[in-house]
Coordinates of C-alpha atoms and ligand atoms in Angstrom, one line a residue:
Chain A
M17 CA 0.0 0.0 0.0
S18 CA 2.4 2.6 1.2
R19 CA 4.4 2.7 -2.0
N20 CA 1.4 4.4 -3.5
R21 CA 1.3 7.0 -0.9
L22 CA 3.1 10.2 -0.9
T23 CA 5.8 10.4 1.8
I24 CA 6.5 13.9 3.2
V25 CA 9.8 14.6 4.9
L26 CA 10.5 17.8 6.7
S27 CA 14.2 18.7 7.0
Q28 CA 14.9 20.9 9.9
A29 CA 17.0 24.0 9.9
P30 CA 20.3 23.5 11.6
G31 CA 20.6 25.4 14.9
K32 CA 17.7 26.7 16.9
H33 CA 16.4 29.6 14.8
P34 CA 13.0 30.3 16.6
A35 CA 11.1 31.6 13.5
K36 CA 12.2 28.6 11.5
R37 CA 11.4 26.1 14.2
S38 CA 8.0 27.6 14.6
L39 CA 7.2 27.3 10.9
E40 CA 8.4 23.7 11.0
E41 CA 6.2 22.9 14.0
S42 CA 3.1 24.4 12.6
L43 CA 3.7 22.7 9.3
A44 CA 4.2 19.3 10.9
A45 CA 1.1 19.8 13.1
N46 CA -1.0 20.6 10.0
L47 CA 0.5 17.8 7.8
I48 CA -0.2 15.1 10.4
M49 CA -3.9 16.0 10.2
E50 CA -3.9 15.5 6.4
P51 CA -5.4 12.1 5.4
G52 CA -3.3 9.7 3.3
L53 CA 0.1 11.1 3.9
D54 CA 3.2 9.7 5.7
V55 CA 4.9 12.5 7.4
S56 CA 8.4 12.4 9.1
I57 CA 10.8 14.9 10.4
V58 CA 14.6 14.6 10.0
P59 CA 17.4 17.0 10.9
N60 CA 19.0 19.2 8.3
L61 CA 19.2 17.0 5.2
Y62 CA 22.6 18.3 4.2
D63 CA 24.2 17.2 7.5
L64 CA 22.9 13.6 7.4
G65 CA 25.9 11.3 7.2
P66 CA 25.8 7.7 6.0
D67 CA 25.2 6.3 9.5
H68 CA 22.4 8.6 10.5
T69 CA 19.0 7.0 11.0
G70 CA 17.3 9.8 9.1
R71 CA 19.3 9.0 6.1
M72 CA 18.6 5.3 6.2
Y73 CA 14.9 6.2 6.6
L74 CA 15.1 8.3 3.4
E75 CA 16.9 5.5 1.6
G76 CA 14.0 3.2 2.5
I77 CA 11.2 5.3 1.0
S78 CA 10.1 3.8 -2.3
G79 CA 7.2 5.8 -3.5
D80 CA 6.8 9.5 -4.4
L81 CA 8.6 11.8 -2.0
L82 CA 8.1 15.4 -1.1
V83 CA 10.9 17.1 0.9
L84 CA 10.4 20.4 2.6
T85 CA 13.8 21.9 3.3
W86 CA 15.7 25.1 4.0
H87 CA 17.6 24.8 0.7
F88 CA 17.1 25.6 -2.9
P89 CA 15.1 22.7 -4.5
R90 CA 17.8 22.1 -7.1
A91 CA 20.3 21.6 -4.3
A92 CA 18.0 19.3 -2.3
F93 CA 17.1 17.2 -5.3
W94 CA 20.7 16.5 -6.3
L95 CA 21.8 16.0 -2.7
L96 CA 19.2 13.3 -2.4
D97 CA 20.3 11.8 -5.8
R98 CA 23.8 11.6 -4.5
I99 CA 22.8 9.4 -1.5
G100 CA 20.7 7.1 -3.7
V101 CA 17.3 8.7 -3.1
R102 CA 16.6 9.0 -6.7
G103 CA 13.7 9.6 -9.0
H104 CA 12.3 12.0 -11.6
E105 CA 12.2 15.6 -10.7
G106 CA 8.7 16.5 -9.5
L107 CA 7.6 20.0 -10.7
T108 CA 6.3 22.3 -8.0
Q109 CA 4.0 25.2 -8.7
I110 CA 4.8 27.1 -5.6
K111 CA 6.2 30.5 -6.3
P112 CA 8.4 32.6 -4.1
P113 CA 6.5 35.8 -3.4
Q114 CA 8.9 38.3 -4.8
T115 CA 9.6 36.5 -8.1
D116 CA 8.8 38.7 -11.0
D117 CA 6.2 37.0 -13.1
D118 CA 7.5 37.6 -16.6
E119 CA 10.5 35.4 -16.0
E120 CA 8.8 32.3 -17.2
E121 CA 8.9 32.8 -20.9
G122 CA 12.4 31.4 -21.3
E123 CA 11.2 28.0 -20.1
S124 CA 10.7 26.4 -23.5
A125 CA 14.3 27.1 -24.4
A126 CA 16.3 23.9 -24.4
P127 CA 18.2 23.6 -21.1
K128 CA 21.9 22.9 -21.1
Q129 CA 22.3 19.1 -21.5
G130 CA 24.3 17.5 -18.7
I131 CA 25.1 13.9 -18.3
G132 CA 22.1 13.3 -16.0
S133 CA 21.7 11.1 -13.0
A134 CA 23.7 7.8 -13.2
G135 CA 21.7 4.8 -14.5
E136 CA 18.0 4.4 -14.9
L137 CA 15.8 6.3 -12.6
P138 CA 13.3 4.6 -10.4
D139 CA 9.7 5.1 -11.5
R140 CA 8.8 7.7 -9.0
H141 CA 8.9 11.5 -8.5
I142 CA 10.7 13.6 -5.9
Y143 CA 9.5 17.0 -5.1
C144 CA 11.5 19.6 -3.1
L145 CA 10.0 22.7 -1.6
D146 CA 12.1 25.6 -0.2
L147 CA 10.9 26.6 3.3
R148 CA 12.5 30.0 2.9
D149 CA 9.8 31.0 0.3
F150 CA 7.0 31.8 2.8
N151 CA 6.8 32.3 6.5
T152 CA 3.3 30.8 6.9
P153 CA 2.4 27.2 6.5
D154 CA -0.6 27.8 4.2
P155 CA 1.1 28.1 0.8
Y156 CA 3.0 24.9 1.6
L157 CA -0.1 23.0 2.7
A158 CA -1.9 23.9 -0.5
E159 CA 1.0 22.7 -2.6
V160 CA 1.3 19.5 -0.6
R161 CA -2.3 18.8 -1.3
R162 CA -1.9 19.5 -5.0
I163 CA 1.2 17.2 -5.2
A164 CA -0.6 14.5 -3.2
L165 CA -3.4 14.5 -5.7
E166 CA -1.0 14.6 -8.7
S167 CA 0.9 11.7 -7.2
R168 CA -2.2 9.6 -6.5
E169 CA -3.6 10.2 -10.0
R170 CA -0.3 9.2 -11.6
T171 CA -0.2 6.0 -9.5
E172 CA -3.7 5.1 -10.3
G173 CA -3.1 5.7 -13.9
K174 CA -0.2 3.4 -13.9
L175 CA -2.1 0.7 -12.0
A176 CA -4.9 0.8 -14.4
A177 CA -2.7 0.6 -17.4
N178 CA -0.6 -2.1 -16.0
A179 CA -2.7 -4.0 -13.6
N180 CA -0.8 -7.2 -13.2
S181 CA 2.8 -6.3 -13.7
I182 CA 3.7 -4.5 -10.5
A183 CA 5.4 -6.7 -8.0
P184 CA 4.8 -5.8 -4.4
L185 CA 7.6 -3.9 -2.9
L186 CA 8.5 -3.7 0.7
Q187 CA 8.3 -0.3 2.3
I188 CA 10.7 0.2 5.1
G189 CA 9.5 3.6 6.1
V190 CA 8.4 5.3 9.3
Q191 CA 6.3 8.2 10.0
T192 CA 5.6 10.3 13.0
V193 CA 1.8 9.9 12.4
P194 CA 0.1 8.0 15.1
V195 CA -0.2 4.4 14.3
G196 CA -3.7 3.6 13.0
T197 CA -3.9 6.2 10.3
N198 CA -2.6 3.5 7.9
G199 CA -1.9 -0.2 7.8
H200 CA 1.8 -0.6 8.3
G201 CA 2.6 0.9 11.6
S202 CA 4.7 -2.0 12.8
L203 CA 7.3 -1.6 10.1
M204 CA 8.0 1.8 11.4
K205 CA 9.3 0.8 14.8
A206 CA 12.9 0.8 13.8
F207 CA 12.8 4.5 13.1
T208 CA 11.6 6.2 16.2
P209 CA 11.4 10.0 16.2
E210 CA 14.2 10.1 18.7
L211 CA 16.5 8.2 16.4
L212 CA 15.4 10.1 13.4
L213 CA 16.1 13.4 15.1
T214 CA 19.5 12.6 16.6
P215 CA 21.4 15.9 16.0
P216 CA 24.1 15.3 13.3
D217 CA 27.4 17.2 13.1
R218 CA 27.5 20.0 10.6
R219 CA 28.9 18.9 7.3
W220 CA 30.3 20.8 4.2
Y221 CA 30.7 19.3 0.7
P222 CA 29.8 20.1 -2.9
V223 CA 26.7 18.7 -4.6
I224 CA 26.8 18.2 -8.4
D225 CA 23.8 19.1 -10.5
Y226 CA 24.1 16.3 -13.1
S227 CA 21.5 18.0 -15.3
R228 CA 24.1 20.6 -16.0
C229 CA 27.4 18.7 -15.5
T230 CA 29.1 17.7 -18.7
N231 CA 31.7 15.5 -17.1
C232 CA 34.6 17.7 -18.1
L233 CA 36.4 16.7 -14.9
E234 CA 37.8 20.2 -14.3
C235 CA 36.7 20.0 -10.7
L236 CA 38.6 16.7 -10.3
D237 CA 41.8 18.4 -11.5
F238 CA 41.3 21.5 -9.5
C239 CA 40.5 20.2 -6.0
L240 CA 43.7 19.1 -4.3
F241 CA 42.0 17.6 -1.3
G242 CA 40.7 14.4 -2.8
V243 CA 37.1 15.2 -2.7
Y244 CA 36.3 14.3 -6.3
G245 CA 36.6 10.9 -8.0
V246 CA 35.0 9.0 -10.8
D247 CA 32.6 6.1 -10.6
S248 CA 32.8 2.8 -12.5
M249 CA 31.4 4.5 -15.5
E250 CA 34.0 7.3 -15.4
R251 CA 31.5 9.8 -14.3
I252 CA 32.5 12.6 -11.9
L253 CA 31.5 11.9 -8.3
V254 CA 31.8 13.8 -5.1
E255 CA 33.5 10.8 -3.6
T256 CA 34.9 11.8 -0.2
Q257 CA 32.4 14.4 0.9
D258 CA 33.9 15.0 4.3
S259 CA 37.4 15.8 2.9
C260 CA 36.0 19.1 1.7
K261 CA 37.2 22.2 3.5
K262 CA 34.5 23.9 5.5
G263 CA 33.4 27.1 3.9
C264 CA 35.5 26.6 0.8
P265 CA 33.5 27.0 -2.4
A266 CA 36.5 27.2 -4.7
C267 CA 35.6 24.4 -7.2
S268 CA 32.2 25.9 -7.8
R269 CA 33.8 28.9 -9.3
V270 CA 35.9 26.7 -11.6
C271 CA 33.1 24.6 -13.0
P272 CA 32.3 25.9 -16.5
E273 CA 28.7 24.8 -16.3
Q274 CA 27.8 26.1 -12.8
A275 CA 27.0 22.6 -11.9
I276 CA 28.7 22.6 -8.5
M277 CA 26.5 23.7 -5.6
F278 CA 27.3 24.3 -1.9
P279 CA 23.7 24.3 -0.6
E280 CA 24.6 26.4 2.5
Y281 CA 26.9 29.0 0.8
K282 CA 25.9 32.6 1.3
T283 CA 25.5 33.6 -2.3
A284 CA 22.4 32.2 -4.0
A285 CA 24.0 31.1 -7.3
I286 CA 26.5 28.9 -5.5
A287 CA 23.8 27.6 -3.1
G288 CA 21.8 26.3 -6.0
A289 CA 19.3 29.0 -6.8
P290 CA 16.8 28.0 -9.4
V291 CA 18.5 28.7 -12.7
G292 CA 15.3 30.1 -14.2
A293 CA 14.1 32.4 -11.4
I294 CA 17.1 34.6 -11.5
S295 CA 15.3 37.8 -10.6
G296 CA 15.7 37.1 -6.9
L297 CA 19.4 36.2 -7.3
K298 CA 21.8 38.2 -5.3
I299 CA 25.3 39.1 -6.4
D300 CA 28.2 39.1 -4.0
L301 CA 29.9 42.4 -4.0
T302 CA 32.5 41.5 -1.3
R303 CA 35.3 41.8 -3.8
L304 CA 34.3 45.3 -4.7
F305 CA 33.9 46.4 -1.1
G306 CA 37.1 44.7 0.0
G307 CA 38.8 47.1 -2.4
E308 CA 40.1 44.2 -4.4
V309 CA 39.0 43.3 -7.8
K310 CA 39.4 39.7 -8.8
D311 CA 37.9 37.3 -11.3
A312 CA 36.3 34.0 -10.2
M313 CA 39.4 32.0 -11.1
S314 CA 41.8 34.0 -9.0
Q315 CA 39.4 33.9 -6.2
A316 CA 39.1 30.1 -6.4
V317 CA 42.9 29.8 -6.5
E318 CA 43.2 32.0 -3.5
E319 CA 40.5 30.0 -1.5
R320 CA 42.3 26.8 -2.4
D321 CA 45.7 28.2 -1.4
R322 CA 44.2 29.3 2.0
E323 CA 43.1 25.7 2.6
L324 CA 46.4 24.2 1.5
V325 CA 48.3 26.4 3.9
A326 CA 45.9 25.7 6.7
D327 CA 46.6 22.0 6.1
G328 CA 50.4 22.6 6.4
R329 CA 50.9 22.2 2.6
T330 CA 52.4 24.6 0.1
A331 CA 50.3 27.1 -1.8
V332 CA 50.3 26.2 -5.5
G333 CA 48.7 29.4 -6.9
M334 CA 47.8 29.1 -10.6
S335 CA 50.2 26.3 -11.3
V336 CA 48.0 23.3 -10.7
G337 CA 44.7 22.0 -12.1
L338 CA 43.5 25.1 -13.8
P339 CA 41.2 24.7 -16.8
K340 CA 42.6 25.1 -20.2
R341 CA 39.4 26.3 -21.5
Q342 CA 40.4 29.9 -22.1
G343 CA 39.4 30.9 -25.5
E344 CA 37.8 27.6 -26.5
K345 CA 34.5 28.4 -25.0
Q346 CA 32.0 28.4 -27.8
A347 CA 28.6 30.1 -27.8
G348 CA 26.5 27.2 -26.5
P349 CA 22.8 27.2 -26.5
R350 CA 21.3 30.1 -24.6
D351 CA 20.3 29.1 -21.2
D352 CA 18.7 30.7 -18.2
L353 CA 22.1 31.7 -16.8
D354 CA 22.7 33.7 -20.0
K355 CA 19.4 35.3 -19.2
L356 CA 20.7 36.3 -15.8
M357 CA 23.5 38.2 -17.5
D358 CA 20.9 39.9 -19.6
D359 CA 19.0 40.8 -16.5
L360 CA 22.2 42.4 -15.1
D361 CA 22.7 44.2 -18.4
A362 CA 19.2 45.5 -18.0
L363 CA 20.2 46.9 -14.7
E364 CA 22.3 49.3 -16.7
L365 CA 25.1 49.1 -14.2
Chain B
M15 CA 31.8 75.1 -2.1
S16 CA 32.6 73.4 -5.4
E17 CA 30.1 71.5 -7.5
P18 CA 29.7 67.7 -6.9
L19 CA 31.1 65.5 -9.7
Q20 CA 29.1 62.7 -11.4
F21 CA 30.0 59.2 -12.5
D22 CA 27.8 57.7 -15.2
M23 CA 26.6 54.1 -14.6
G24 CA 24.4 53.5 -17.6
K25 CA 21.3 55.6 -17.1
F26 CA 22.2 56.4 -13.5
A27 CA 24.5 59.1 -12.5
A28 CA 26.3 58.6 -9.2
V29 CA 26.7 62.0 -7.5
L30 CA 30.0 62.6 -5.7
P31 CA 30.0 65.6 -3.3
A32 CA 33.2 67.6 -3.7
D33 CA 33.8 68.2 0.0
L34 CA 34.3 64.5 1.0
R35 CA 37.2 62.1 1.0
Y36 CA 36.7 58.7 -0.7
C37 CA 38.0 55.2 0.0
R38 CA 38.7 52.3 -2.4
N39 CA 35.9 50.3 -0.8
H40 CA 33.4 52.8 -2.1
M41 CA 32.8 54.6 1.2
W42 CA 32.9 58.3 1.7
C43 CA 34.4 60.1 4.7
R44 CA 33.6 63.5 6.0
P45 CA 36.9 64.6 7.7
G46 CA 36.2 65.5 11.4
T47 CA 38.2 68.0 13.3
A48 CA 39.2 65.8 16.3
G49 CA 40.4 62.9 14.1
T50 CA 37.1 61.1 14.3
H51 CA 35.2 60.8 11.0
P52 CA 31.9 59.5 9.8
F53 CA 31.8 57.1 6.9
G54 CA 29.1 55.9 4.6
F55 CA 28.4 54.3 1.2
T56 CA 28.9 56.4 -1.9
S57 CA 25.9 56.6 -4.3
Y58 CA 28.0 54.4 -6.6
A59 CA 28.0 51.6 -4.0
I60 CA 24.3 52.1 -3.2
R61 CA 23.4 51.9 -6.9
L62 CA 25.1 48.6 -7.1
M63 CA 23.4 47.2 -4.0
Q64 CA 20.0 48.8 -4.4
D65 CA 17.6 48.7 -1.4
V66 CA 19.4 47.8 1.9
Y67 CA 17.5 45.1 3.8
F68 CA 19.9 44.2 6.6
L69 CA 23.1 45.4 8.1
D70 CA 25.2 43.8 10.8
W71 CA 28.5 44.7 12.4
S72 CA 30.8 42.1 13.9
V73 CA 32.9 44.5 16.0
S74 CA 31.9 46.8 18.8
P75 CA 32.7 50.5 19.4
G76 CA 36.1 50.8 20.9
A77 CA 37.6 48.0 18.8
V78 CA 41.0 48.6 17.2
V79 CA 40.7 47.7 13.5
A80 CA 43.2 47.3 10.7
L81 CA 42.7 48.5 7.2
K82 CA 40.5 46.2 5.2
Q83 CA 39.5 44.2 8.2
Q84 CA 36.2 42.5 7.9
I85 CA 33.8 44.2 10.3
G86 CA 30.3 43.2 9.1
N87 CA 28.0 42.3 6.3
I88 CA 25.1 43.6 4.4
E89 CA 22.2 42.2 2.4
T90 CA 20.3 44.3 -0.1
S91 CA 17.7 43.6 -2.7
K92 CA 20.4 42.9 -5.3
A93 CA 23.5 41.8 -3.4
V94 CA 25.2 40.4 -0.3
S95 CA 28.6 41.5 0.8
D96 CA 31.0 41.4 3.6
L97 CA 32.0 44.9 4.8
F98 CA 35.6 46.0 5.5
T99 CA 37.2 48.9 7.2
P100 CA 38.1 51.8 4.9
I101 CA 41.0 52.9 7.1
A102 CA 42.9 51.6 10.2
G103 CA 41.9 53.1 13.5
I104 CA 39.4 52.8 16.4
V105 CA 35.7 52.3 16.0
A106 CA 34.0 55.3 17.7
E107 CA 30.4 54.6 17.0
F108 CA 27.9 52.8 14.7
N109 CA 24.9 54.6 13.4
A110 CA 22.1 53.1 15.5
E111 CA 19.4 54.5 13.2
V112 CA 20.5 52.5 10.1
L113 CA 20.9 49.4 12.2
R114 CA 17.3 49.6 13.2
D115 CA 16.1 50.7 9.8
P116 CA 18.6 50.7 7.0
S117 CA 16.4 52.6 4.5
A118 CA 18.1 55.9 5.4
I119 CA 21.1 54.5 3.5
N120 CA 19.1 54.6 0.3
V121 CA 17.2 57.8 1.1
D122 CA 20.0 60.0 2.4
G123 CA 23.3 58.1 1.8
Y124 CA 25.5 61.1 2.4
G125 CA 23.6 62.3 5.4
R126 CA 21.4 60.3 7.8
G127 CA 22.5 57.1 6.2
W128 CA 26.1 57.3 7.5
L129 CA 27.4 53.9 8.8
F130 CA 30.0 54.4 11.5
E131 CA 32.6 56.8 12.9
L132 CA 36.3 55.8 13.0
T133 CA 39.1 57.6 14.7
G134 CA 42.3 57.4 12.6
T135 CA 44.2 59.1 9.9
L136 CA 42.9 59.4 6.4
D137 CA 46.0 58.2 4.7
G138 CA 45.3 56.5 1.4
T139 CA 41.9 58.1 0.9
M140 CA 41.2 60.0 -2.3
D141 CA 39.7 63.4 -3.1
V142 CA 36.6 63.5 -5.3
Q143 CA 38.6 63.7 -8.6
G144 CA 40.8 60.8 -7.5
Y145 CA 37.7 58.7 -6.7
L146 CA 36.1 59.6 -10.1
D147 CA 39.3 58.5 -11.8
F148 CA 39.4 55.3 -9.8
L149 CA 35.8 54.5 -10.8
T150 CA 36.4 55.2 -14.4
A151 CA 39.5 53.1 -14.5
N152 CA 37.8 50.1 -12.9
W153 CA 34.4 50.3 -14.5
D154 CA 34.9 47.8 -17.3
Q155 CA 36.3 45.3 -14.9
T156 CA 33.6 45.9 -12.3
Q157 CA 30.9 45.1 -14.8
R158 CA 32.8 42.0 -15.9
I159 CA 33.1 40.9 -12.3
I160 CA 29.4 41.4 -11.6
K161 CA 28.6 39.4 -14.7
G162 CA 31.2 36.8 -13.8
Q163 CA 29.2 36.2 -10.6
M164 CA 26.8 34.1 -12.5
G165 CA 29.1 31.3 -11.6
D166 CA 29.6 32.6 -8.2
Ligands
SF4_26 S1 33.7 20.9 -13.5 FE1 31.5 21.0 -13.4 S2 30.9 20.2 -15.5 FE2 33.0 19.6 -15.1 S3 32.9 17.6 -14.2 FE3 33.0 19.0 -12.5 S4 30.9 19.4 -12.0 FE4 30.8 18.5 -14.0
SF4_27 S1 35.4 23.4 -2.0 FE1 37.6 23.2 -2.0 S2 38.1 21.4 -0.8 FE2 35.9 21.3 -1.3 S3 35.8 20.1 -3.1 FE3 35.9 22.2 -3.8 S4 38.1 22.7 -4.1 FE4 37.9 20.7 -3.0

């Protein structure tokens, strides 16, 4: 049964921000009252290490999944993909309040073609909503209901078309909903709310958006801390996440496709802002106000040198692992990031 | 008093009063008599940032600060940035009004929107013509950097 249900996972903000906690609590209280949903709460998704119960729980969910988190949806989606919680990207209709409405017309333009998620995707959808978009639960509840309906209709459609061919799957999930709202409460015992909510240590690592990544491997050459590797199909992989240097976003500046995200970095573009909804994107003027003017590459090199020195190693400057792409960058298909540049042109700076 | 100068940023002209000193981090300074001087953002900086939403300082009055030391950060409708000291010295005071409501920075950037007072010498600051030349010399690169931020 439960594989046909929509599972909702609420990922908490790290720390004890009172306004964020209160939104989380009122959302959870409301969601639990909704019929036909499995609702669970886990700590900050980004911080869940391989041994955390919350992560094992996520890995065990097999049907459609809706994640509410304090990250950009693009970052959350690919962060889940990396830990094997994979599926097709579910489209949400929720709109951040301040987004200008005329931004949508670029959508039919062909997106940049990345290598995509590794292997075949399971037949399910994953939706991610950004809890920073609104500070009241209502817009989220409305969207959750819409998605629940969409998910049910899709499942029923599949069942009708394909009545006999679906083998039963075992759902090892848990929810915080009181037992009795559905038929599989006993399977949930392994995942008590206490275990699910064990506070994890803060983590810091890059997340690759494979819908943009072209597997050029420049990040692999650039990072000197052994964070990147390739999988058995020679695809780039953030292999040793926890070798990454806290606060360092250097490789994201080097990636020619803007495919590398640090979900908790201060500037929106590095944190995985929706590539289409650029109007709300903020630029980082630190380099201007610091009185020093540098391009992204020099900045990345400087950030990397700082981490090398902190590790007791020697700074390498521009001599190692820099892309040779200077001059060979062709005019690719126009993409939403190009549109961002146009937006800035329109600013008439 | 001499006329203010202007720096053209596309359609917008940043006004630069002639009686102020200017710093490379796009702050102005009104030289005080007792060695303590108020600082604020130039209209050039404000044009880049647009509406200021949030301002925070990480040092307290009385702190001894070095040149280009990070002392706070700012969030505006278009940008985020760390903020740095324009000169070395001692922090005398932060403008409490803009901490409560930063809109004065946009409304009256050379007046009520001042940011802090520092006690120190104004070595290395520029006069208005020097700042105008500095802006002109860096304008192409500044635009490139802002556009280069797409990957940032
Ligand atoms: S640099 Fe970017 S595009 Fe190239 S392999 Fe790394 S993530 Fe992919
Ligand atoms: S942020 Fe720095 S340490 Fe981390 S993966 Fe990128 S280059 Fe390596």
